[in-house]
Amino acid sequence: MRYRNQALELPLDVFNALQMFDLGSSRLAVIRQLHSRGSKATASLEAVNEVMASCGSESWGEEHVGNALVFMLLSQYGQSYSLETFLRAVKSHYSDRAINWSLVFRVFDRESLRITPGQFNKLYSALLSIASDDTSLDVQKLWGGDWKNRQTQISFLTAYLSSRIDPSQIPNFRASFPQDLFENAPDAVRMQAELAVKSPIRSVDAIKAVFDLALFSQASWNSPESAPLIKIVLSQDLPVFLLSALAVPQPWTAIQQSLVLRTLAFFILRQEEGYQLALYGVWKQDRQWLAEQLFTMFTQDPTSTAAIYENAVEYGWLEYLLSFANGLALDLASLAHRKGDFDLEAWVRSAAQKGQMDMGSLLSKFLRIKAEDELQAHRPEQAAPQMVSLAVKTVYTLLTMLEEYVGDRENLTPVQRICVQTYPRLINYGEGFDDIIDANGEKINTIPKAIDEKMQELFGRMYHEELSLREMLELMRRY
């Protein structure tokens, strides 16, 4: 009553005490015997058989067995009971008959039942000890599957993830990704993979339960009981979470998609340890999915192109990403051209031949957006570009190609004007000074203030139709 009146969450030991009252009903003779005999009740197989015999043959039923396990876990003296001995006695009693373990597990699915990592580990170890000899016993149902009581399943799932159990030892383990995924990986990745394959979140049942229980909606994300589960997922084995997420059937809900994308972004930006494992593994699992997420990441944050490019080069993604004809691919191709001798002209022609888009419109929009952002970056109110800057040589190449795809001068001239205004060194590009221009614009495209002011005066006269574009270009060559 005190906790209810003060709107406080019940401590785990109080929850367990309430569960004990539930288990103490008069029909549960096995529990009374376990309580009265204490640790002696499970000291040996004979002791267990004696307890069960004193309660009648029905005491061997699956529901009674489940209740006995819950009692021994929640009891104040729970550490003194041997769950392994109790279960061996049960298994011996059934002999060749099958135990319906789903009925045993159903007892755990009770309202308000909470379990600690230590209690869970004890139950898991006891069940695992006989699972290798009983294919019908699926210990993965201790945290996965469909439960009636959401909070109870969250408690079991959280306890499982907290216990740091190595699930690879489970018979018929359902893994979210195969152990040989990293077989040909670099040494550093293989070393990380040795730990990753032993992570509890590698369980398909666990990752599906996380998605269903804590990540299904904003309400489930915000619920108090989800907080410990989410904290564990995000604080340990985050690379394995990302790799395991790909085993969850799609489509995902908005919050599921958002969290997975944010997790990938952390690794692309190398803000989390284990990024090598995550990025290598995601590429090996589903490169098309990775490309789609990178495109989404780029549309949300155009500055991410630099990090995407760095990882694409290191992990061998670049050729695949450049096989697409979209904004990210064009930005990556432009960055590759800036950094080396990438054949940008060949890429543009190849992308145009795929017929998926109007290349003239794509190049026009791309150059205009880049130039406008670069201009804004030269002003005090915007400290830095909001996207990856273009090199003068790249702008020159794209402008040259733009003439092939835009026949209308009215559409072409405005793009040329803003590019010349933003990248004044274009005026002298292709005139024998390319190496000098490239060196001067390696880090920044701005020019000295005095020259910039004169350029702005010329642009003002051009926009007021005092000068033609050709006349303005001739005057600009003098500076």
XYZ file of C-alpha atoms in Angstrom:
479
model
C 0.000 0.000 0.000
C 2.864 2.376 0.845
C 4.354 2.012 -2.647
C 0.959 2.447 -4.309
C 0.108 5.566 -2.285
C 3.468 7.158 -3.093
C 3.370 6.062 -6.754
C 6.703 4.263 -6.324
C 7.902 1.277 -8.301
C 8.020 -1.874 -6.213
C 11.549 -3.097 -5.456
C 12.419 -6.480 -6.930
C 12.517 -8.217 -3.554
C 9.004 -6.947 -2.785
C 7.804 -8.225 -6.148
C 9.315 -11.610 -5.374
C 7.666 -11.692 -1.962
C 4.277 -11.070 -3.555
C 4.943 -13.880 -5.994
C 5.722 -16.173 -3.079
C 2.281 -15.524 -1.609
C 0.795 -16.539 -4.946
C 2.809 -19.733 -4.939
C 1.738 -20.556 -1.401
C -1.794 -21.649 -2.220
C -2.945 -24.851 -0.550
C -2.945 -26.867 -3.769
C 0.817 -26.465 -4.272
C 2.042 -29.207 -1.996
C 5.432 -29.459 -3.730
C 6.263 -25.901 -2.761
C 5.342 -26.490 0.855
C 7.652 -29.510 0.922
C 10.499 -27.573 -0.692
C 9.996 -24.778 1.808
C 9.907 -27.037 4.849
C 12.875 -29.214 3.845
C 15.081 -26.412 2.508
C 18.279 -27.339 0.701
C 17.903 -30.995 1.727
C 14.992 -31.280 -0.707
C 17.362 -31.094 -3.696
C 20.495 -32.575 -2.129
C 20.246 -35.678 -4.341
C 18.024 -37.392 -6.883
C 16.657 -39.566 -4.096
C 15.782 -36.533 -2.000
C 13.866 -34.972 -4.908
C 12.036 -38.241 -5.578
C 11.064 -38.421 -1.916
C 9.666 -34.881 -1.996
C 7.643 -35.569 -5.125
C 6.389 -38.933 -3.862
C 5.092 -37.307 -0.690
C 2.964 -34.959 -2.836
C 1.374 -37.565 -5.084
C 1.945 -38.561 -8.712
C 0.368 -35.357 -10.064
C 3.279 -33.398 -8.605
C 5.390 -34.464 -11.613
C 3.113 -32.529 -13.952
C 4.678 -29.731 -15.999
C 2.808 -26.951 -14.205
C 3.949 -28.206 -10.807
C 7.521 -28.502 -12.075
C 7.384 -24.911 -13.345
C 5.985 -23.613 -10.064
C 8.687 -25.453 -8.132
C 11.385 -23.827 -10.288
C 9.895 -20.370 -9.720
C 9.729 -20.969 -5.965
C 13.347 -22.091 -5.770
C 14.439 -19.038 -7.767
C 12.468 -16.489 -5.741
C 12.949 -18.032 -2.321
C 14.999 -16.123 0.212
C 17.187 -19.218 0.395
C 17.166 -19.798 -3.365
C 20.933 -20.217 -3.565
C 20.734 -23.352 -1.440
C 18.495 -25.243 -3.867
C 19.977 -27.260 -6.720
C 17.855 -26.703 -9.806
C 20.090 -29.046 -11.806
C 19.429 -31.934 -9.422
C 15.705 -31.204 -9.398
C 15.515 -31.194 -13.203
C 17.585 -34.357 -13.531
C 15.128 -36.073 -11.222
C 12.218 -34.814 -13.326
C 13.920 -35.999 -16.516
C 14.620 -39.388 -14.964
C 11.009 -39.741 -13.854
C 9.694 -39.102 -17.361
C 12.239 -41.532 -18.796
C 11.330 -42.016 -22.479
C 8.186 -39.912 -22.242
C 8.344 -36.388 -23.606
C 8.147 -33.445 -21.249
C 5.997 -30.611 -22.554
C 8.468 -27.843 -21.830
C 6.150 -25.185 -23.217
C 3.836 -25.886 -20.250
C 6.770 -25.507 -17.873
C 7.796 -22.213 -19.469
C 4.224 -20.980 -19.423
C 4.447 -20.832 -15.632
C 7.185 -18.194 -15.953
C 4.830 -16.024 -18.016
C 2.991 -14.670 -14.991
C 2.003 -11.103 -14.266
C 4.532 -8.990 -12.379
C 7.146 -11.739 -12.113
C 10.614 -10.179 -12.095
C 13.927 -11.972 -12.287
C 17.482 -10.837 -11.630
C 20.459 -11.711 -13.850
C 21.742 -14.036 -11.125
C 18.425 -15.859 -10.844
C 18.145 -16.082 -14.601
C 21.645 -17.487 -14.919
C 20.825 -20.165 -12.372
C 17.650 -21.182 -14.219
C 19.354 -21.073 -17.600
C 22.309 -23.182 -16.443
C 19.994 -25.798 -14.982
C 17.943 -26.071 -18.160
C 21.034 -26.054 -20.376
C 22.467 -28.991 -18.433
C 19.742 -31.266 -19.787
C 18.979 -29.508 -23.096
C 21.711 -31.380 -24.971
C 19.899 -34.657 -24.243
C 16.397 -33.355 -24.895
C 15.789 -31.739 -28.278
C 12.300 -30.654 -27.208
C 13.791 -28.322 -24.584
C 14.392 -24.951 -26.234
C 16.072 -22.687 -23.691
C 15.815 -19.784 -26.137
C 12.134 -19.567 -25.185
C 13.302 -18.175 -21.836
C 13.633 -14.764 -23.497
C 12.051 -15.104 -26.941
C 8.749 -15.988 -28.507
C 5.287 -14.662 -27.738
C 4.514 -14.020 -24.078
C 1.227 -12.835 -22.583
C 2.872 -10.548 -20.047
C 5.099 -7.976 -21.724
C 6.776 -6.714 -18.549
C 7.646 -10.240 -17.478
C 9.258 -11.025 -20.815
C 11.191 -7.759 -20.646
C 12.471 -8.813 -17.225
C 13.652 -12.198 -18.550
C 15.130 -10.629 -21.686
C 16.964 -7.940 -19.705
C 18.292 -10.542 -17.278
C 19.478 -12.685 -20.190
C 21.347 -9.811 -21.858
C 22.826 -8.695 -18.526
C 24.058 -12.166 -17.624
C 26.587 -12.169 -20.513
C 25.751 -15.779 -21.339
C 27.556 -17.281 -24.333
C 24.600 -18.392 -26.483
C 26.800 -20.155 -29.015
C 26.835 -23.124 -26.602
C 23.051 -23.548 -26.842
C 21.907 -26.658 -28.733
C 20.251 -25.640 -32.039
C 21.117 -22.011 -31.397
C 19.280 -19.609 -33.703
C 21.978 -17.089 -34.580
C 21.307 -13.745 -36.225
C 24.429 -14.108 -38.360
C 26.677 -17.117 -39.128
C 29.935 -17.690 -37.325
C 31.874 -17.822 -40.605
C 30.728 -14.323 -41.641
C 34.174 -12.981 -40.725
C 36.172 -15.913 -42.063
C 38.118 -13.819 -44.593
C 38.119 -10.585 -42.607
C 41.275 -8.647 -41.655
C 42.969 -9.745 -38.441
C 41.610 -6.817 -36.410
C 38.042 -7.638 -37.441
C 38.483 -11.356 -36.759
C 39.686 -10.588 -33.247
C 36.541 -8.542 -32.607
C 34.429 -11.287 -34.191
C 35.697 -13.870 -31.687
C 33.868 -11.935 -28.975
C 30.913 -10.946 -31.159
C 29.816 -14.521 -31.845
C 29.486 -15.024 -28.077
C 27.323 -11.950 -27.529
C 23.831 -12.585 -26.088
C 22.286 -10.137 -28.580
C 23.387 -12.454 -31.415
C 20.341 -14.556 -30.540
C 17.607 -14.136 -33.170
C 15.000 -14.599 -30.448
C 16.613 -11.854 -28.375
C 16.905 -9.249 -31.141
C 13.338 -9.907 -32.295
C 12.118 -9.524 -28.723
C 14.019 -6.240 -28.359
C 12.374 -4.932 -31.523
C 8.903 -6.079 -30.459
C 9.025 -5.109 -26.791
C 11.087 -1.923 -26.623
C 11.391 -0.557 -30.149
C 7.973 -1.162 -31.656
C 6.586 2.314 -31.032
C 7.344 5.591 -29.310
C 5.176 4.452 -26.407
C 7.128 1.208 -25.951
C 10.404 3.133 -26.244
C 9.324 5.594 -23.547
C 7.842 3.031 -21.143
C 9.716 2.789 -17.797
C 10.141 -0.976 -18.009
C 11.909 -0.619 -21.379
C 14.578 1.736 -20.027
C 16.914 -0.912 -18.498
C 16.595 -3.071 -21.612
C 17.374 -0.213 -23.998
C 20.292 0.877 -21.820
C 21.847 -2.581 -22.010
C 21.331 -2.828 -25.772
C 22.904 0.574 -26.427
C 25.739 0.315 -23.912
C 27.181 -3.078 -24.777
C 27.770 -4.954 -28.020
C 26.371 -2.184 -30.224
C 28.118 -3.605 -33.335
C 26.418 -6.949 -32.712
C 23.079 -5.192 -32.263
C 23.456 -3.656 -35.718
C 24.442 -6.953 -37.339
C 21.655 -8.825 -35.553
C 19.052 -6.235 -36.539
C 19.347 -7.390 -40.151
C 17.869 -10.735 -39.085
C 14.612 -9.043 -38.053
C 12.035 -9.211 -40.870
C 11.200 -5.910 -42.541
C 9.427 -3.543 -42.933
C 10.311 -1.983 -39.604
C 8.424 0.624 -37.662
C 9.616 4.230 -37.818
C 11.428 4.094 -34.477
C 13.077 0.755 -35.327
C 14.324 2.152 -38.630
C 15.481 5.365 -36.965
C 17.488 3.600 -34.248
C 19.184 1.211 -36.667
C 20.092 4.076 -39.007
C 21.471 6.138 -36.120
C 23.507 3.146 -34.986
C 24.943 2.718 -38.478
C 25.734 6.443 -38.581
C 27.727 6.145 -35.342
C 29.937 3.536 -36.998
C 30.216 5.370 -40.327
C 31.410 8.433 -38.411
C 33.608 6.152 -36.257
C 32.107 7.480 -33.041
C 31.750 4.008 -31.498
C 34.246 1.258 -30.788
C 33.917 -1.821 -32.947
C 33.125 0.107 -36.119
C 35.430 -2.191 -38.110
C 33.373 -5.233 -37.139
C 30.061 -3.481 -37.753
C 30.936 -2.058 -41.164
C 32.636 -5.193 -42.444
C 29.771 -7.376 -41.231
C 26.935 -5.218 -42.572
C 28.560 -5.141 -46.007
C 28.943 -8.923 -46.023
C 25.354 -9.451 -44.883
C 23.394 -7.114 -47.140
C 25.181 -4.593 -49.352
C 21.966 -3.358 -50.962
C 20.487 -2.541 -47.553
C 23.715 -0.761 -46.622
C 23.617 1.318 -49.808
C 20.015 2.330 -49.105
C 20.860 3.395 -45.555
C 23.898 5.357 -46.698
C 21.727 7.212 -49.204
C 19.245 8.043 -46.434
C 22.102 9.154 -44.190
C 23.406 11.385 -46.984
C 20.014 13.000 -47.589
C 19.695 13.768 -43.870
C 23.272 15.011 -43.509
C 25.125 15.850 -46.759
C 28.388 16.308 -44.848
C 28.420 12.538 -44.239
C 29.737 11.959 -47.771
C 33.323 12.384 -46.565
C 32.957 9.669 -43.907
C 31.047 7.403 -46.287
C 33.801 7.821 -48.882
C 36.544 7.034 -46.368
C 34.840 3.801 -45.316
C 33.888 2.899 -48.883
C 37.541 3.082 -49.923
C 38.773 1.158 -46.873
C 36.197 -1.639 -47.056
C 35.851 -1.910 -50.832
C 32.346 -0.462 -51.234
C 33.117 2.403 -53.601
C 32.652 0.614 -56.910
C 29.288 -0.759 -55.778
C 28.059 2.583 -54.438
C 29.091 4.283 -57.674
C 26.990 1.795 -59.652
C 23.907 3.734 -58.550
C 22.732 6.920 -60.238
C 21.674 9.121 -57.345
C 22.826 12.156 -55.401
C 25.118 10.213 -53.083
C 26.823 8.446 -55.979
C 27.394 11.790 -57.732
C 28.803 13.285 -54.538
C 31.091 10.279 -54.022
C 32.236 10.435 -57.641
C 32.965 14.153 -57.248
C 34.934 13.539 -54.064
C 36.889 10.717 -55.722
C 37.668 13.104 -58.582
C 38.853 15.730 -56.109
C 41.121 13.293 -54.300
C 42.651 11.573 -57.316
C 42.454 10.760 -60.995
C 38.940 9.306 -60.953
C 37.342 9.529 -64.420
C 34.332 11.678 -63.579
C 33.337 12.164 -67.211
C 33.104 8.409 -67.774
C 31.014 8.000 -64.622
C 28.549 10.724 -65.651
C 28.112 9.206 -69.113
C 27.658 5.727 -67.671
C 25.082 6.959 -65.153
C 23.229 8.868 -67.876
C 23.047 5.759 -70.072
C 21.229 3.873 -67.322
C 18.251 6.072 -68.098
C 17.072 6.321 -64.500
C 17.151 10.125 -64.391
C 17.553 13.353 -66.333
C 21.304 13.855 -66.045
C 21.043 17.488 -67.074
C 18.631 18.238 -64.242
C 20.724 16.247 -61.765
C 23.953 18.066 -62.639
C 22.257 21.482 -62.661
C 20.666 20.958 -59.266
C 23.854 19.447 -57.841
C 26.084 22.321 -58.968
C 23.605 24.985 -57.880
C 23.168 23.510 -54.389
C 26.921 23.087 -53.933
C 27.648 26.619 -55.108
C 24.958 28.185 -52.928
C 26.259 26.335 -49.871
C 29.824 27.402 -50.636
C 28.715 31.021 -50.952
C 26.897 30.846 -47.621
C 30.027 29.416 -46.001
C 31.934 32.559 -46.990
C 29.568 34.646 -44.872
C 29.850 35.152 -41.097
C 26.454 33.612 -40.299
C 27.501 30.186 -41.614
C 30.823 29.092 -40.193
C 31.327 26.074 -42.440
C 29.823 24.397 -45.510
C 26.773 22.241 -44.836
C 27.983 19.688 -47.356
C 31.247 18.430 -48.824
C 32.833 21.130 -50.989
C 33.726 20.632 -54.632
C 37.187 21.192 -56.074
C 37.516 23.740 -58.866
C 38.637 21.001 -61.254
C 35.483 19.026 -60.431
C 33.224 22.017 -61.036
C 35.044 22.643 -64.313
C 34.513 19.043 -65.433
C 30.837 18.999 -64.466
C 30.147 22.353 -66.119
C 31.788 21.112 -69.300
C 29.624 18.000 -69.255
C 26.515 19.974 -68.362
C 26.626 21.555 -71.798
C 26.116 18.075 -73.295
C 22.931 17.447 -71.328
C 21.366 20.927 -71.165
C 20.722 22.374 -74.598
C 18.705 25.358 -73.432
C 21.017 28.318 -72.760
C 18.420 29.886 -70.472
C 18.774 26.913 -68.115
C 22.528 26.594 -68.538
C 23.624 30.210 -68.026
C 22.299 30.665 -64.433
C 24.237 27.574 -63.323
C 27.393 28.831 -65.004
C 26.990 32.246 -63.392
C 26.638 31.006 -59.825
C 29.533 28.575 -60.301
C 31.831 31.319 -61.579
C 30.718 33.565 -58.719
C 31.425 30.824 -56.170
C 34.576 29.396 -57.762
C 36.304 32.433 -59.399
C 39.384 30.367 -60.228
C 37.266 28.655 -62.893
C 38.076 31.623 -65.135
C 41.688 30.491 -65.537
C 41.093 26.745 -65.398
C 42.196 24.908 -68.511
C 44.585 27.732 -69.399
C 47.787 26.051 -68.202
C 47.482 26.950 -64.517
C 45.512 23.907 -63.355
C 48.134 22.558 -60.934
C 48.475 25.941 -59.236
C 44.702 26.394 -59.011
C 44.262 22.889 -57.606
C 46.921 23.533 -54.974
C 45.421 26.892 -53.967
C 41.960 25.404 -53.635
C 42.980 22.160 -51.959
C 41.416 23.105 -48.618
C 39.249 26.141 -49.372
C 37.807 27.835 -52.431
C 37.838 31.415 -51.148
C 40.070 34.089 -52.677
C 41.727 37.169 -51.103
C 39.237 39.729 -49.792
C 40.263 42.566 -52.144
C 39.859 40.399 -55.218
C 36.581 38.993 -53.899
C 35.178 42.513 -53.453
C 36.079 43.395 -57.052
C 34.471 40.173 -58.242
C 31.271 40.979 -56.367
C 31.203 44.410 -58.045
C 31.454 42.767 -61.469
C 28.688 40.307 -60.611
C 26.496 43.169 -59.463
C 26.995 44.942 -62.793
C 26.234 41.720 -64.654
C 22.990 41.098 -62.758
C 21.953 44.696 -63.521
C 22.690 43.929 -67.189
C 25.512 46.469 -67.361
C 27.827 43.625 -68.418
C 27.288 40.411 -70.352
C 28.608 37.126 -68.951
C 31.340 37.105 -71.599
C 32.413 40.683 -70.768
C 32.450 39.899 -67.066
C 34.628 36.817 -67.629
C 37.100 38.825 -69.664
C 37.383 41.408 -66.863
C 37.747 38.678 -64.210
C 40.752 37.205 -66.003
C 42.694 40.340 -65.123
C 42.548 39.644 -61.356
